[in-house]
Each structure stands twice: as C-alpha cells, then as structure tokens.
C-alpha cells in the first residue's frame, strides 16, 4: 500500500536558519501531496499542497516541489522564525480517500 | 477555506462510560469522513472511514464494537468510544474532504478531541 516517509526529528534550529524536512512517498500512480502543521494541543492545518508532478506548493515562506522522479516532496524555508516551532506532517492521498501521513517531524526554533 | 468542527475539544470520563465525539462539515457536504487517532508525539493513525448512509469501514486492528461510527447526514459523523478504558485515552481527529468540485482537494481537519479516561 501507499506510504509516506519523512525525516525523524527533532530538528533544532536558530532563528533565520534554513530549514529542510525530507519527505518521500511510495504509491501507485500520482497522489496529491500535502504538508500539514500541528501546533501544541491543536489539530492539523494545511500548510501547502501539490497535486501533480513539478507543482510547487508555497505558503508563509515554506515551499515544496512535487518530484515524480525522486518521489519526494521536501519542505523548505529560507529563514525560520520562533513561531514556526511545531510538528510538521507530510501526507499523500487521492481524491475521496484518507490521507496517509508520515510520522511527523518536530521543529524547534530558538531565538 | 472549508471548516470542519469537532466537539468536544476535550473530555474527561470515568472508566466504563461511553463518550461521543461529533464531527461536522460546516460549509460543504462530506459523503466520506475519516477518523484518526494520535498518540503522544506520534503520527495520525487512520481508524476508520465513515460513509454517509452506510456502515463505516474500519482499519485492521480497530475494534468496531468499541469505536462506533455513525454518519447519518452529509455534514455530521459521530465517533462513540464505548466502555472507555484508560488505554483509550488519546487525541482523536476527524477529517473530511470536499468531494464536490476539483479532484484531489485537500482534507480539512477538525480541532481534535483530547480524551482522558480515568
């Protein structure tokens, strides 16, 4: 079945550092890909998405590109802020079906 | 964007009692909703797929008699944890995808329900 693998954390960075969180997927065909963010005690919020190969999702300075050849959807941000501290989940899914999530990566940003 | 409302956001119950969690899609119709469980510092594990007007589809290892799911309308699904025990304490999250319109739309998540069984 489909699966999503993302780098394990925690990731600890200083403010304004560059962030990369790796995510790869295994699936038949081409699912849509998503990054969700979860702040402590809260549900999940969509951060960005891409629905087909070579699409780039972007939001709040975060970016991820759907790479079919490497089956990857790595999350990047050029300059992180303390407020970016959260757990980030990579997910894959097709229309009408449940999303498959990676294990989540905890990001801690210090000032 | 679309909103999914989950209620309650937290609940404490005594061992042996039942707890009902509601999940509503506020501005779209969801023929299918999904229920996830999240253990501390872990990912979301799909428990079941809730289908409007029919029986839910449970993932392997999830007790359907313990986690009762009802999807009586296009905007409401409920999860009832029956005869709750401390090991059922967890964070439960519902999700729905707007299936009218573009394919592969995002999934919208409820705020989650923190269940503590004492």
mmCIF file of C-alpha atoms in Angstrom:
data_model
loop_
_atom_site.group_PDB
_atom_site.id
_atom_site.type_symbol
_atom_site.label_atom_id
_atom_site.label_comp_id
_atom_site.label_asym_id
_atom_site.label_seq_id
_atom_site.Cartn_x
_atom_site.Cartn_y
_atom_site.Cartn_z
ATOM 1 C CA UNK A 1 0.000 0.000 0.000
ATOM 2 C CA UNK A 2 0.870 3.655 -0.131
ATOM 3 C CA UNK A 3 3.276 5.018 2.452
ATOM 4 C CA UNK A 4 4.989 8.247 3.402
ATOM 5 C CA UNK A 5 8.412 8.501 4.978
ATOM 6 C CA UNK A 6 9.732 11.709 6.459
ATOM 7 C CA UNK A 7 12.884 12.511 8.319
ATOM 8 C CA UNK A 8 12.708 11.991 12.027
ATOM 9 C CA UNK A 9 13.317 14.843 14.367
ATOM 10 C CA UNK A 10 13.550 16.700 16.407
ATOM 11 C CA UNK A 11 15.047 19.407 14.260
ATOM 12 C CA UNK A 12 16.547 22.231 16.286
ATOM 13 C CA UNK A 13 17.478 25.459 14.540
ATOM 14 C CA UNK A 14 18.358 29.019 15.370
ATOM 15 C CA UNK A 15 16.159 31.803 14.120
ATOM 16 C CA UNK A 16 16.807 32.733 10.477
ATOM 17 C CA UNK A 17 18.401 29.375 9.694
ATOM 18 C CA UNK A 18 17.498 27.382 6.576
ATOM 19 C CA UNK A 19 15.072 24.511 7.024
ATOM 20 C CA UNK A 20 14.713 21.290 5.078
ATOM 21 C CA UNK A 21 12.463 18.414 6.111
ATOM 22 C CA UNK A 22 12.693 15.467 3.749
ATOM 23 C CA UNK A 23 9.652 13.514 2.643
ATOM 24 C CA UNK A 24 9.355 10.643 0.197
ATOM 25 C CA UNK A 25 6.336 8.612 -0.772
ATOM 26 C CA UNK A 26 5.530 5.218 -2.198
ATOM 27 C CA UNK A 27 2.357 4.943 -4.216
ATOM 28 C CA UNK A 28 0.883 3.586 -7.376
ATOM 29 C CA UNK A 29 0.115 6.421 -9.705
ATOM 30 C CA UNK A 30 0.397 10.035 -8.638
ATOM 31 C CA UNK A 31 -1.317 11.050 -5.441
ATOM 32 C CA UNK A 32 -1.664 14.608 -4.256
ATOM 33 C CA UNK A 33 0.950 15.605 -1.709
ATOM 34 C CA UNK A 34 0.499 17.781 1.347
ATOM 35 C CA UNK A 35 2.332 19.311 4.252
ATOM 36 C CA UNK A 36 0.340 19.879 7.435
ATOM 37 C CA UNK A 37 1.452 21.691 10.575
ATOM 38 C CA UNK A 38 0.299 20.964 14.111
ATOM 39 C CA UNK A 39 0.820 23.376 16.973
ATOM 40 C CA UNK A 40 0.736 22.037 20.546
ATOM 41 C CA UNK A 41 -2.720 20.884 21.588
ATOM 42 C CA UNK A 42 -4.281 21.724 18.261
ATOM 43 C CA UNK A 43 -5.490 19.922 15.160
ATOM 44 C CA UNK A 44 -3.806 19.921 11.796
ATOM 45 C CA UNK A 45 -3.621 22.900 9.493
ATOM 46 C CA UNK A 46 -2.822 22.630 5.826
ATOM 47 C CA UNK A 47 0.474 24.353 5.103
ATOM 48 C CA UNK A 48 0.783 23.684 1.385
ATOM 49 C CA UNK A 49 -0.062 21.155 -1.278
ATOM 50 C CA UNK A 50 0.778 19.982 -4.799
ATOM 51 C CA UNK A 51 -1.484 17.922 -6.989
ATOM 52 C CA UNK A 52 0.765 16.905 -9.882
ATOM 53 C CA UNK A 53 4.385 16.417 -10.817
ATOM 54 C CA UNK A 54 6.563 19.543 -10.831
ATOM 55 C CA UNK A 55 3.926 21.558 -8.979
ATOM 56 C CA UNK A 56 5.346 23.766 -6.265
ATOM 57 C CA UNK A 57 3.275 24.455 -3.195
ATOM 58 C CA UNK A 58 4.109 27.519 -1.148
ATOM 59 C CA UNK A 59 2.751 29.325 1.875
ATOM 60 C CA UNK A 60 4.154 31.555 4.631
ATOM 61 C CA UNK A 61 7.662 31.257 3.206
ATOM 62 C CA UNK A 62 7.530 27.461 3.082
ATOM 63 C CA UNK A 63 7.917 25.649 -0.243
ATOM 64 C CA UNK A 64 7.806 22.087 -1.506
ATOM 65 C CA UNK A 65 8.035 20.723 -5.046
ATOM 66 C CA UNK A 66 6.382 17.515 -6.228
ATOM 67 C CA UNK A 67 9.264 15.482 -7.703
ATOM 68 C CA UNK A 68 7.985 12.469 -9.562
ATOM 69 C CA UNK A 69 11.422 11.155 -10.492
ATOM 70 C CA UNK A 70 12.554 11.003 -6.885
ATOM 71 C CA UNK A 71 9.053 10.510 -5.387
ATOM 72 C CA UNK A 72 9.807 13.325 -2.993
ATOM 73 C CA UNK A 73 8.132 16.409 -1.556
ATOM 74 C CA UNK A 74 10.738 18.037 0.655
ATOM 75 C CA UNK A 75 9.693 21.030 2.757
ATOM 76 C CA UNK A 76 11.971 24.066 2.782
ATOM 77 C CA UNK A 77 12.055 27.517 4.277
ATOM 78 C CA UNK A 78 14.829 30.009 3.813
ATOM 79 C CA UNK A 79 14.639 31.694 7.202
ATOM 80 C CA UNK A 80 12.755 30.119 10.076
ATOM 81 C CA UNK A 81 11.175 32.001 12.936
ATOM 82 C CA UNK A 82 10.467 31.007 16.529
ATOM 83 C CA UNK A 83 6.780 30.943 15.643
ATOM 84 C CA UNK A 84 7.465 28.135 13.153
ATOM 85 C CA UNK A 85 8.124 25.745 16.028
ATOM 86 C CA UNK A 86 5.588 22.945 15.580
ATOM 87 C CA UNK A 87 5.206 19.410 14.285
ATOM 88 C CA UNK A 88 5.159 19.042 10.506
ATOM 89 C CA UNK A 89 3.461 16.151 8.746
ATOM 90 C CA UNK A 90 3.918 15.088 5.165
ATOM 91 C CA UNK A 91 0.894 13.331 3.662
ATOM 92 C CA UNK A 92 -0.233 11.757 0.416
ATOM 93 C CA UNK A 93 -3.690 10.926 -0.840
ATOM 94 C CA UNK A 94 -6.094 10.579 -3.702
ATOM 95 C CA UNK A 95 -9.498 12.143 -4.107
ATOM 96 C CA UNK A 96 -12.065 10.679 -1.746
ATOM 97 C CA UNK A 97 -9.619 8.607 0.247
ATOM 98 C CA UNK A 98 -7.964 9.075 3.605
ATOM 99 C CA UNK A 99 -4.569 10.711 3.676
ATOM 100 C CA UNK A 100 -1.527 8.666 4.562
ATOM 101 C CA UNK A 101 0.733 10.526 6.962
ATOM 102 C CA UNK A 102 4.400 10.410 7.731
ATOM 103 C CA UNK A 103 5.436 10.135 11.375
ATOM 104 C CA UNK A 104 5.851 13.848 11.793
ATOM 105 C CA UNK A 105 8.912 15.992 12.407
ATOM 106 C CA UNK A 106 9.175 18.266 15.409
ATOM 107 C CA UNK A 107 10.806 21.595 14.675
ATOM 108 C CA UNK A 108 12.149 23.773 17.475
ATOM 109 C CA UNK A 109 13.437 27.225 16.633
ATOM 110 C CA UNK A 110 15.289 29.262 19.215
ATOM 111 C CA UNK A 111 15.970 32.977 19.187
ATOM 112 C CA UNK B 1 -11.490 27.596 3.259
ATOM 113 C CA UNK B 2 -13.836 24.857 4.317
ATOM 114 C CA UNK B 3 -14.288 24.269 8.012
ATOM 115 C CA UNK B 4 -14.662 21.073 9.954
ATOM 116 C CA UNK B 5 -15.871 21.479 13.501
ATOM 117 C CA UNK B 6 -15.177 18.816 16.089
ATOM 118 C CA UNK B 7 -16.763 18.735 19.523
ATOM 119 C CA UNK B 8 -15.867 18.487 22.324
ATOM 120 C CA UNK B 9 -12.271 19.658 22.215
ATOM 121 C CA UNK B 10 -11.506 17.788 25.405
ATOM 122 C CA UNK B 11 -13.327 15.383 27.662
ATOM 123 C CA UNK B 12 -12.564 13.501 30.844
ATOM 124 C CA UNK B 13 -14.652 10.451 31.602
ATOM 125 C CA UNK B 14 -14.710 7.604 34.064
ATOM 126 C CA UNK B 15 -13.613 4.146 33.073
ATOM 127 C CA UNK B 16 -16.548 2.115 31.774
ATOM 128 C CA UNK B 17 -18.563 5.032 30.451
ATOM 129 C CA UNK B 18 -19.122 5.999 26.829
ATOM 130 C CA UNK B 19 -18.104 9.195 25.096
ATOM 131 C CA UNK B 20 -19.465 10.651 21.862
ATOM 132 C CA UNK B 21 -17.406 12.907 19.627
ATOM 133 C CA UNK B 22 -19.049 14.911 16.854
ATOM 134 C CA UNK B 23 -17.535 15.988 13.579
ATOM 135 C CA UNK B 24 -19.364 18.466 11.357
ATOM 136 C CA UNK B 25 -18.531 19.885 7.966
ATOM 137 C CA UNK B 26 -19.806 23.448 8.199
ATOM 138 C CA UNK B 27 -19.870 24.682 4.629
ATOM 139 C CA UNK B 28 -19.590 21.655 2.399
ATOM 140 C CA UNK B 29 -21.038 18.203 2.060
ATOM 141 C CA UNK B 30 -18.881 15.282 3.024
ATOM 142 C CA UNK B 31 -20.091 11.891 1.940
ATOM 143 C CA UNK B 32 -16.953 10.497 3.483
ATOM 144 C CA UNK B 33 -15.252 11.441 6.707
ATOM 145 C CA UNK B 34 -12.224 9.911 8.340
ATOM 146 C CA UNK B 35 -11.390 9.292 11.973
ATOM 147 C CA UNK B 36 -7.807 9.276 13.158
ATOM 148 C CA UNK B 37 -6.150 8.611 16.480
ATOM 149 C CA UNK B 38 -2.937 10.234 17.519
ATOM 150 C CA UNK B 39 -0.772 9.017 20.359
ATOM 151 C CA UNK B 40 1.617 11.459 22.043
ATOM 152 C CA UNK B 41 4.418 12.506 19.750
ATOM 153 C CA UNK B 42 3.304 10.113 17.066
ATOM 154 C CA UNK B 43 1.630 10.353 13.713
ATOM 155 C CA UNK B 44 -2.033 10.097 12.894
ATOM 156 C CA UNK B 45 -3.302 6.561 12.520
ATOM 157 C CA UNK B 46 -6.426 6.078 10.439
ATOM 158 C CA UNK B 47 -9.072 4.286 12.478
ATOM 159 C CA UNK B 48 -11.995 4.178 10.095
ATOM 160 C CA UNK B 49 -13.670 5.689 7.090
ATOM 161 C CA UNK B 50 -17.159 6.954 7.752
ATOM 162 C CA UNK B 51 -19.599 6.722 4.848
ATOM 163 C CA UNK B 52 -22.853 8.643 4.838
ATOM 164 C CA UNK B 53 -25.806 6.295 4.960
ATOM 165 C CA UNK B 54 -23.785 3.112 5.247
ATOM 166 C CA UNK B 55 -21.508 1.252 7.588
ATOM 167 C CA UNK B 56 -18.084 2.551 8.398
ATOM 168 C CA UNK B 57 -15.001 0.808 7.123
ATOM 169 C CA UNK B 58 -12.550 0.047 9.912
ATOM 170 C CA UNK B 59 -8.816 -0.361 9.632
ATOM 171 C CA UNK B 60 -7.220 -3.587 10.695
ATOM 172 C CA UNK B 61 -6.886 -3.855 14.434
ATOM 173 C CA UNK B 62 -9.579 -1.294 15.267
ATOM 174 C CA UNK B 63 -12.473 -2.729 17.268
ATOM 175 C CA UNK B 64 -15.678 -1.704 15.531
ATOM 176 C CA UNK B 65 -17.788 -2.590 18.565
ATOM 177 C CA UNK B 66 -15.722 -0.313 20.729
ATOM 178 C CA UNK B 67 -15.460 2.615 18.358
ATOM 179 C CA UNK B 68 -18.946 3.120 16.974
ATOM 180 C CA UNK B 69 -19.208 5.397 13.989
ATOM 181 C CA UNK B 70 -22.417 6.897 12.676
ATOM 182 C CA UNK B 71 -22.655 9.099 9.593
ATOM 183 C CA UNK B 72 -26.314 9.991 9.485
ATOM 184 C CA UNK B 73 -26.107 13.072 7.291
ATOM 185 C CA UNK B 74 -23.826 14.685 4.739
ATOM 186 C CA UNK B 75 -22.462 17.058 7.358
ATOM 187 C CA UNK B 76 -22.233 15.010 10.535
ATOM 188 C CA UNK B 77 -20.273 11.974 11.642
ATOM 189 C CA UNK B 78 -20.003 10.780 15.224
ATOM 190 C CA UNK B 79 -17.496 8.540 16.957
ATOM 191 C CA UNK B 80 -18.604 6.895 20.190
ATOM 192 C CA UNK B 81 -15.985 5.295 22.385
ATOM 193 C CA UNK B 82 -17.917 2.666 24.289
ATOM 194 C CA UNK B 83 -16.942 1.339 27.708
ATOM 195 C CA UNK B 84 -13.882 3.552 27.690
ATOM 196 C CA UNK B 85 -10.730 2.460 29.490
ATOM 197 C CA UNK B 86 -7.547 4.372 30.302
ATOM 198 C CA UNK B 87 -5.797 2.883 27.269
ATOM 199 C CA UNK B 88 -8.371 4.645 25.074
ATOM 200 C CA UNK B 89 -7.024 7.987 26.248
ATOM 201 C CA UNK B 90 -5.746 9.721 23.153
ATOM 202 C CA UNK B 91 -6.200 12.590 20.727
ATOM 203 C CA UNK B 92 -8.928 11.840 18.194
ATOM 204 C CA UNK B 93 -9.140 13.842 14.981
ATOM 205 C CA UNK B 94 -11.739 13.780 12.249
ATOM 206 C CA UNK B 95 -11.237 14.814 8.667
ATOM 207 C CA UNK B 96 -13.366 15.416 5.627
ATOM 208 C CA UNK B 97 -12.639 16.081 2.001
ATOM 209 C CA UNK B 98 -14.877 18.225 -0.127
ATOM 210 C CA UNK B 99 -15.848 15.873 -2.889
ATOM 211 C CA UNK B 100 -17.856 18.333 -4.921
ATOM 212 C CA UNK B 101 -15.583 20.193 -7.248
ATOM 213 C CA UNK B 102 -11.969 19.666 -8.121
ATOM 214 C CA UNK B 103 -10.359 16.316 -7.670
ATOM 215 C CA UNK B 104 -7.629 15.808 -5.133
ATOM 216 C CA UNK B 105 -8.744 18.636 -2.920
ATOM 217 C CA UNK B 106 -7.197 19.000 0.469
ATOM 218 C CA UNK B 107 -8.517 17.304 3.552
ATOM 219 C CA UNK B 108 -9.921 19.546 6.260
ATOM 220 C CA UNK B 109 -9.380 18.588 9.840
ATOM 221 C CA UNK B 110 -11.319 19.151 12.988
ATOM 222 C CA UNK B 111 -9.638 20.682 16.002
ATOM 223 C CA UNK B 112 -9.247 17.301 17.627
ATOM 224 C CA UNK B 113 -10.652 15.870 20.850
ATOM 225 C CA UNK B 114 -8.416 15.090 23.796
ATOM 226 C CA UNK B 115 -9.979 12.120 25.588
ATOM 227 C CA UNK B 116 -8.766 11.229 29.063
ATOM 228 C CA UNK B 117 -10.235 8.189 30.744
ATOM 229 C CA UNK B 118 -9.702 7.998 34.497
#
